[in-house]
Amino acid sequence: MKVLIIDDNRDVTSAIADFFDSMEINYKIIDEGKEALEEIVNQTEKYNVILLDIAMPQLSGHDILERLKDNGDLIRSKNIVLFTASTLTNNDIQKYSNLGIKEVLRKPMSLDDLTDLIQKYS
């Protein structure tokens, strides 16, 4: 199991990393949108799931999704899960789903949410 975590909030990534370490799950953390986009496009490693925050400075998660869509519709071929503290309406979630996002998790996430996610994409 390998997870790509894309989030600029070090408290969030640290908490997820601690949990994944305890579960012996391999992961990579990227805290910047441009680098994250390059990692997804080039896919130097195979990820079972990509956790993508929406609200990031400079290149946001939404921007990443738009560029992936324009780059051969890479969204549908990846298991991308949005995780966000932003308020999303049901309409927003439906639009992301139509783009190919697998699901949306709201922050703060529980350990049960992360466990379910790992089991689902293992």
GROMACS .gro file of N, CA and C in nm:
model
  366
    1MET      N    1   0.085  -0.118   0.000
    1MET     CA    2   0.000   0.000   0.000
    1MET      C    3   0.088   0.123   0.000
    2LYS      N    4   0.060   0.216  -0.091
    2LYS     CA    5   0.137   0.340  -0.101
    2LYS      C    6   0.037   0.455  -0.121
    3VAL      N    7   0.054   0.560  -0.040
    3VAL     CA    8  -0.038   0.674  -0.043
    3VAL      C    9   0.042   0.801  -0.070
    4LEU      N   10  -0.010   0.885  -0.159
    4LEU     CA   11   0.045   1.018  -0.182
    4LEU      C   12  -0.044   1.116  -0.107
    5ILE      N   13   0.018   1.193  -0.015
    5ILE     CA   14  -0.054   1.292   0.064
    5ILE      C   15  -0.014   1.430   0.013
    6ILE      N   16  -0.112   1.507  -0.033
    6ILE     CA   17  -0.085   1.640  -0.086
    6ILE      C   18  -0.160   1.740   0.001
    7ASP      N   19  -0.085   1.810   0.086
    7ASP     CA   20  -0.145   1.907   0.177
    7ASP      C   21  -0.035   1.999   0.228
    8ASP      N   22  -0.067   2.128   0.239
    8ASP     CA   23   0.032   2.225   0.286
    8ASP      C   24   0.028   2.245   0.437
    9ASN      N   25  -0.065   2.181   0.506
    9ASN     CA   26  -0.077   2.195   0.651
    9ASN      C   27   0.006   2.086   0.720
   10ARG      N   28   0.117   2.128   0.778
   10ARG     CA   29   0.209   2.031   0.839
   10ARG      C   30   0.148   1.957   0.958
   11ASP      N   31   0.057   2.020   1.030
   11ASP     CA   32  -0.010   1.950   1.141
   11ASP      C   33  -0.092   1.833   1.087
   12VAL      N   34  -0.161   1.856   0.978
   12VAL     CA   35  -0.244   1.751   0.917
   12VAL      C   36  -0.155   1.639   0.863
   13THR      N   37  -0.052   1.675   0.787
   13THR     CA   38   0.032   1.571   0.727
   13THR      C   39   0.108   1.494   0.834
   14SER      N   40   0.147   1.561   0.940
   14SER     CA   41   0.218   1.494   1.049
   14SER      C   42   0.127   1.392   1.118
   15ALA      N   43   0.003   1.430   1.142
   15ALA     CA   44  -0.092   1.339   1.207
   15ALA      C   45  -0.119   1.217   1.119
   16ILE      N   46  -0.139   1.240   0.990
   16ILE     CA   47  -0.163   1.128   0.899
   16ILE      C   48  -0.039   1.040   0.890
   17ALA      N   49   0.078   1.101   0.883
   17ALA     CA   50   0.204   1.025   0.876
   17ALA      C   51   0.221   0.938   1.000
   18ASP      N   52   0.192   0.993   1.118
   18ASP     CA   53   0.203   0.914   1.241
   18ASP      C   54   0.111   0.793   1.236
   19PHE      N   55  -0.011   0.815   1.190
   19PHE     CA   56  -0.106   0.704   1.180
   19PHE      C   57  -0.058   0.601   1.079
   20PHE      N   58  -0.015   0.646   0.962
   20PHE     CA   59   0.032   0.552   0.860
   20PHE      C   60   0.156   0.478   0.908
   21ASP      N   61   0.245   0.545   0.980
   21ASP     CA   62   0.363   0.477   1.036
   21ASP      C   63   0.319   0.365   1.130
   22SER      N   64   0.220   0.392   1.213
   22SER     CA   65   0.173   0.290   1.307
   22SER      C   66   0.109   0.171   1.236
   23MET      N   67   0.055   0.196   1.116
   23MET     CA   68  -0.008   0.089   1.037
   23MET      C   69   0.088   0.029   0.935
   24GLU      N   70   0.213   0.077   0.935
   24GLU     CA   71   0.315   0.033   0.839
   24GLU      C   72   0.271   0.052   0.695
   25ILE      N   73   0.212   0.168   0.668
   25ILE     CA   74   0.167   0.205   0.535
   25ILE      C   75   0.270   0.299   0.475
   26ASN      N   76   0.313   0.272   0.353
   26ASN     CA   77   0.408   0.359   0.284
   26ASN      C   78   0.335   0.483   0.233
   27TYR      N   79   0.402   0.597   0.242
   27TYR     CA   80   0.341   0.721   0.197
   27TYR      C   81   0.450   0.818   0.154
   28LYS      N   82   0.405   0.917   0.079
   28LYS     CA   83   0.490   1.029   0.041
   28LYS      C   84   0.408   1.154   0.064
   29ILE      N   85   0.471   1.257   0.122
   29ILE     CA   86   0.404   1.383   0.147
   29ILE      C   87   0.462   1.490   0.055
   30ILE      N   88   0.372   1.562  -0.009
   30ILE     CA   89   0.411   1.678  -0.090
   30ILE      C   90   0.326   1.794  -0.042
   31ASP      N   91   0.391   1.906  -0.011
   31ASP     CA   92   0.319   2.020   0.047
   31ASP      C   93   0.303   2.137  -0.049
   32GLU      N   94   0.329   2.114  -0.176
   32GLU     CA   95   0.323   2.222  -0.274
   32GLU      C   96   0.257   2.171  -0.402
   33GLY      N   97   0.164   2.250  -0.455
   33GLY     CA   98   0.083   2.207  -0.568
   33GLY      C   99   0.157   2.172  -0.695
   34LYS      N  100   0.255   2.254  -0.734
   34LYS     CA  101   0.327   2.230  -0.859
   34LYS      C  102   0.403   2.097  -0.853
   35GLU      N  103   0.472   2.074  -0.742
   35GLU     CA  104   0.544   1.948  -0.725
   35GLU      C  105   0.448   1.829  -0.723
   36ALA      N  106   0.332   1.849  -0.660
   36ALA     CA  107   0.231   1.742  -0.654
   36ALA      C  108   0.179   1.708  -0.794
   37LEU      N  109   0.152   1.811  -0.872
   37LEU     CA  110   0.105   1.788  -1.009
   37LEU      C  111   0.208   1.710  -1.089
   38GLU      N  112   0.334   1.749  -1.079
   38GLU     CA  113   0.440   1.677  -1.150
   38GLU      C  114   0.449   1.531  -1.105
   39GLU      N  115   0.433   1.507  -0.976
   39GLU     CA  116   0.439   1.370  -0.924
   39GLU      C  117   0.324   1.286  -0.979
   40ILE      N  118   0.205   1.344  -0.983
   40ILE     CA  119   0.089   1.270  -1.034
   40ILE      C  120   0.103   1.243  -1.183
   41VAL      N  121   0.143   1.344  -1.259
   41VAL     CA  122   0.156   1.328  -1.404
   41VAL      C  123   0.266   1.228  -1.437
   42ASN      N  124   0.381   1.243  -1.373
   42ASN     CA  125   0.494   1.155  -1.402
   42ASN      C  126   0.485   1.022  -1.331
   43GLN      N  127   0.405   1.018  -1.225
   43GLN     CA  128   0.382   0.896  -1.146
   43GLN      C  129   0.509   0.813  -1.134
   44THR      N  130   0.607   0.875  -1.067
   44THR     CA  131   0.734   0.805  -1.047
   44THR      C  132   0.716   0.682  -0.960
   45GLU      N  133   0.610   0.683  -0.880
   45GLU     CA  134   0.576   0.567  -0.798
   45GLU      C  135   0.428   0.538  -0.819
   46LYS      N  136   0.390   0.414  -0.797
   46LYS     CA  137   0.249   0.375  -0.810
   46LYS      C  138   0.181   0.393  -0.675
   47TYR      N  139   0.077   0.475  -0.673
   47TYR     CA  140   0.004   0.501  -0.550
   47TYR      C  141  -0.132   0.432  -0.555
   48ASN      N  142  -0.169   0.368  -0.445
   48ASN     CA  143  -0.301   0.310  -0.436
   48ASN      C  144  -0.408   0.418  -0.424
   49VAL      N  145  -0.371   0.526  -0.355
   49VAL     CA  146  -0.464   0.637  -0.335
   49VAL      C  147  -0.385   0.767  -0.321
   50ILE      N  148  -0.447   0.874  -0.369
   50ILE     CA  149  -0.389   1.008  -0.358
   50ILE      C  150  -0.486   1.093  -0.276
   51LEU      N  151  -0.438   1.142  -0.161
   51LEU     CA  152  -0.516   1.232  -0.079
   51LEU      C  153  -0.481   1.375  -0.120
   52LEU      N  154  -0.578   1.449  -0.167
   52LEU     CA  155  -0.553   1.583  -0.223
   52LEU      C  156  -0.634   1.688  -0.149
   53ASP      N  157  -0.563   1.783  -0.086
   53ASP     CA  158  -0.629   1.896  -0.023
   53ASP      C  159  -0.670   1.995  -0.132
   54ILE      N  160  -0.785   2.057  -0.114
   54ILE     CA  161  -0.834   2.154  -0.211
   54ILE      C  162  -0.770   2.291  -0.190
   55ALA      N  163  -0.764   2.335  -0.065
   55ALA     CA  164  -0.719   2.472  -0.035
   55ALA      C  165  -0.570   2.475  -0.005
   56MET      N  166  -0.492   2.508  -0.109
   56MET     CA  167  -0.348   2.526  -0.094
   56MET      C  168  -0.310   2.654  -0.167
   57PRO      N  169  -0.206   2.722  -0.119
   57PRO     CA  170  -0.164   2.846  -0.187
   57PRO      C  171  -0.102   2.816  -0.323
   58GLN      N  172  -0.094   2.916  -0.405
   58GLN     CA  173  -0.036   2.911  -0.539
   58GLN      C  174  -0.113   2.816  -0.628
   59LEU      N  175  -0.082   2.689  -0.629
   59LEU     CA  176  -0.153   2.591  -0.712
   59LEU      C  177  -0.241   2.507  -0.620
   60SER      N  178  -0.370   2.533  -0.622
   60SER     CA  179  -0.463   2.465  -0.531
   60SER      C  180  -0.496   2.324  -0.581
   61GLY      N  181  -0.562   2.249  -0.495
   61GLY     CA  182  -0.607   2.116  -0.536
   61GLY      C  183  -0.701   2.124  -0.655
   62HIS      N  184  -0.786   2.225  -0.656
   62HIS     CA  185  -0.877   2.245  -0.770
   62HIS      C  186  -0.797   2.271  -0.898
   63ASP      N  187  -0.693   2.354  -0.888
   63ASP     CA  188  -0.607   2.381  -1.004
   63ASP      C  189  -0.541   2.253  -1.053
   64ILE      N  190  -0.495   2.171  -0.960
   64ILE     CA  191  -0.433   2.043  -0.997
   64ILE      C  192  -0.532   1.958  -1.073
   65LEU      N  193  -0.656   1.951  -1.025
   65LEU     CA  194  -0.758   1.870  -1.093
   65LEU      C  195  -0.785   1.922  -1.234
   66GLU      N  196  -0.793   2.053  -1.250
   66GLU     CA  197  -0.816   2.110  -1.382
   66GLU      C  198  -0.702   2.073  -1.478
   67ARG      N  199  -0.580   2.080  -1.430
   67ARG     CA  200  -0.466   2.046  -1.516
   67ARG      C  201  -0.460   1.897  -1.546
   68LEU      N  202  -0.499   1.815  -1.450
   68LEU     CA  203  -0.504   1.670  -1.477
   68LEU      C  204  -0.612   1.639  -1.581
   69LYS      N  205  -0.722   1.708  -1.571
   69LYS     CA  206  -0.831   1.688  -1.667
   69LYS      C  207  -0.784   1.725  -1.807
   70ASP      N  208  -0.708   1.834  -1.818
   70ASP     CA  209  -0.658   1.878  -1.948
   70ASP      C  210  -0.541   1.794  -1.999
   71ASN      N  211  -0.483   1.712  -1.912
   71ASN     CA  212  -0.367   1.630  -1.945
   71ASN      C  213  -0.410   1.485  -1.969
   72GLY      N  214  -0.501   1.466  -2.061
   72GLY     CA  215  -0.544   1.331  -2.094
   72GLY      C  216  -0.640   1.272  -1.993
   73ASP      N  217  -0.709   1.357  -1.917
   73ASP     CA  218  -0.806   1.311  -1.819
   73ASP      C  219  -0.747   1.210  -1.722
   74LEU      N  220  -0.633   1.246  -1.663
   74LEU     CA  221  -0.565   1.158  -1.569
   74LEU      C  222  -0.643   1.135  -1.440
   75ILE      N  223  -0.742   1.217  -1.412
   75ILE     CA  224  -0.817   1.204  -1.287
   75ILE      C  225  -0.883   1.068  -1.278
   76ARG      N  226  -0.947   1.027  -1.384
   76ARG     CA  227  -1.023   0.901  -1.380
   76ARG      C  228  -0.935   0.778  -1.364
   77SER      N  229  -0.809   0.789  -1.403
   77SER     CA  230  -0.720   0.672  -1.393
   77SER      C  231  -0.651   0.662  -1.257
   78LYS      N  232  -0.675   0.758  -1.170
   78LYS     CA  233  -0.612   0.760  -1.037
   78LYS      C  234  -0.720   0.750  -0.930
   79ASN      N  235  -0.684   0.696  -0.816
   79ASN     CA  236  -0.774   0.695  -0.701
   79ASN      C  237  -0.748   0.822  -0.621
   80ILE      N  238  -0.810   0.932  -0.665
   80ILE     CA  239  -0.791   1.060  -0.598
   80ILE      C  240  -0.907   1.083  -0.502
   81VAL      N  241  -0.872   1.109  -0.378
   81VAL     CA  242  -0.970   1.139  -0.273
   81VAL      C  243  -0.941   1.280  -0.225
   82LEU      N  244  -1.041   1.366  -0.234
   82LEU     CA  245  -1.026   1.502  -0.183
   82LEU      C  246  -1.043   1.499  -0.033
   83PHE      N  247  -0.958   1.573   0.036
   83PHE     CA  248  -0.984   1.593   0.178
   83PHE      C  249  -0.965   1.740   0.207
   84THR      N  250  -1.066   1.795   0.271
   84THR     CA  251  -1.072   1.940   0.282
   84THR      C  252  -1.148   1.985   0.406
   85ALA      N  253  -1.111   2.100   0.455
   85ALA     CA  254  -1.187   2.167   0.560
   85ALA      C  255  -1.281   2.269   0.498
   86SER      N  256  -1.267   2.291   0.367
   86SER     CA  257  -1.352   2.386   0.297
   86SER      C  258  -1.496   2.336   0.294
   87THR      N  259  -1.587   2.430   0.291
   87THR     CA  260  -1.727   2.394   0.281
   87THR      C  261  -1.759   2.361   0.136
   88LEU      N  262  -1.805   2.241   0.115
   88LEU     CA  263  -1.845   2.197  -0.019
   88LEU      C  264  -1.993   2.163  -0.016
   89THR      N  265  -2.064   2.212  -0.114
   89THR     CA  266  -2.206   2.179  -0.127
   89THR      C  267  -2.219   2.042  -0.193
   90ASN      N  268  -2.337   1.987  -0.188
   90ASN     CA  269  -2.362   1.861  -0.258
   90ASN      C  270  -2.336   1.878  -0.408
   91ASN      N  271  -2.367   1.996  -0.460
   91ASN     CA  272  -2.343   2.026  -0.601
   91ASN      C  273  -2.192   2.024  -0.632
   92ASP      N  274  -2.112   2.084  -0.541
   92ASP     CA  275  -1.966   2.081  -0.557
   92ASP      C  276  -1.915   1.938  -0.559
   93ILE      N  277  -1.962   1.859  -0.465
   93ILE     CA  278  -1.918   1.720  -0.455
   93ILE      C  279  -1.956   1.644  -0.582
   94GLN      N  280  -2.075   1.670  -0.634
   94GLN     CA  281  -2.118   1.604  -0.758
   94GLN      C  282  -2.029   1.643  -0.875
   95LYS      N  283  -1.991   1.771  -0.883
   95LYS     CA  284  -1.901   1.816  -0.991
   95LYS      C  285  -1.766   1.746  -0.982
   96TYR      N  286  -1.712   1.734  -0.860
   96TYR     CA  287  -1.585   1.663  -0.843
   96TYR      C  288  -1.600   1.515  -0.879
   97SER      N  289  -1.711   1.457  -0.841
   97SER     CA  290  -1.737   1.317  -0.874
   97SER      C  291  -1.744   1.298  -1.026
   98ASN      N  292  -1.809   1.392  -1.093
   98ASN     CA  293  -1.818   1.386  -1.239
   98ASN      C  294  -1.681   1.398  -1.305
   99LEU      N  295  -1.588   1.468  -1.239
   99LEU     CA  296  -1.451   1.479  -1.290
   99LEU      C  297  -1.374   1.347  -1.276
  100GLY      N  298  -1.419   1.263  -1.183
  100GLY     CA  299  -1.351   1.135  -1.162
  100GLY      C  300  -1.295   1.118  -1.022
  101ILE      N  301  -1.319   1.214  -0.933
  101ILE     CA  302  -1.276   1.201  -0.794
  101ILE      C  303  -1.351   1.084  -0.733
  102LYS      N  304  -1.280   1.002  -0.658
  102LYS     CA  305  -1.343   0.883  -0.600
  102LYS      C  306  -1.432   0.915  -0.481
  103GLU      N  307  -1.389   1.010  -0.397
  103GLU     CA  308  -1.471   1.050  -0.284
  103GLU      C  309  -1.414   1.176  -0.220
  104VAL      N  310  -1.491   1.230  -0.125
  104VAL     CA  311  -1.450   1.349  -0.051
  104VAL      C  312  -1.453   1.317   0.097
  105LEU      N  313  -1.343   1.346   0.166
  105LEU     CA  314  -1.337   1.333   0.312
  105LEU      C  315  -1.324   1.472   0.370
  106ARG      N  316  -1.396   1.495   0.475
  106ARG     CA  317  -1.391   1.627   0.539
  106ARG      C  318  -1.293   1.625   0.656
  107LYS      N  319  -1.218   1.734   0.668
  107LYS     CA  320  -1.129   1.752   0.783
  107LYS      C  321  -1.211   1.811   0.897
  108PRO      N  322  -1.183   1.776   1.018
  108PRO     CA  323  -1.083   1.676   1.056
  108PRO      C  324  -1.136   1.535   1.031
  109MET      N  325  -1.047   1.450   0.986
  109MET     CA  326  -1.082   1.311   0.961
  109MET      C  327  -1.057   1.230   1.087
  110SER      N  328  -1.135   1.129   1.104
  110SER     CA  329  -1.114   1.039   1.217
  110SER      C  330  -1.020   0.927   1.175
  111LEU      N  331  -0.965   0.859   1.273
  111LEU     CA  332  -0.882   0.741   1.243
  111LEU      C  333  -0.964   0.634   1.173
  112ASP      N  334  -1.092   0.626   1.208
  112ASP     CA  335  -1.180   0.530   1.140
  112ASP      C  336  -1.194   0.564   0.992
  113ASP      N  337  -1.203   0.695   0.961
  113ASP     CA  338  -1.211   0.737   0.820
  113ASP      C  339  -1.086   0.694   0.744
  114LEU      N  340  -0.970   0.714   0.806
  114LEU     CA  341  -0.844   0.676   0.741
  114LEU      C  342  -0.833   0.525   0.727
  115THR      N  343  -0.875   0.452   0.829
  115THR     CA  344  -0.872   0.306   0.824
  115THR      C  345  -0.962   0.255   0.712
  116ASP      N  346  -1.083   0.310   0.704
  116ASP     CA  347  -1.176   0.271   0.598
  116ASP      C  348  -1.117   0.300   0.460
  117LEU      N  349  -1.054   0.416   0.447
  117LEU     CA  350  -0.992   0.455   0.321
  117LEU      C  351  -0.884   0.356   0.280
  118ILE      N  352  -0.799   0.321   0.374
  118ILE     CA  353  -0.690   0.225   0.346
  118ILE      C  354  -0.746   0.090   0.305
  119GLN      N  355  -0.846   0.043   0.378
  119GLN     CA  356  -0.906  -0.086   0.344
  119GLN      C  357  -0.971  -0.084   0.206
  120LYS      N  358  -1.033   0.026   0.174
  120LYS     CA  359  -1.104   0.039   0.047
  120LYS      C  360  -1.010   0.036  -0.073
  121TYR      N  361  -0.892   0.098  -0.059
  121TYR     CA  362  -0.802   0.111  -0.174
  121TYR      C  363  -0.680   0.020  -0.168
  122SER      N  364  -0.677  -0.070  -0.072
  122SER     CA  365  -0.564  -0.164  -0.062
  122SER      C  366  -0.569  -0.268  -0.171
   0.00000   0.00000   0.00000
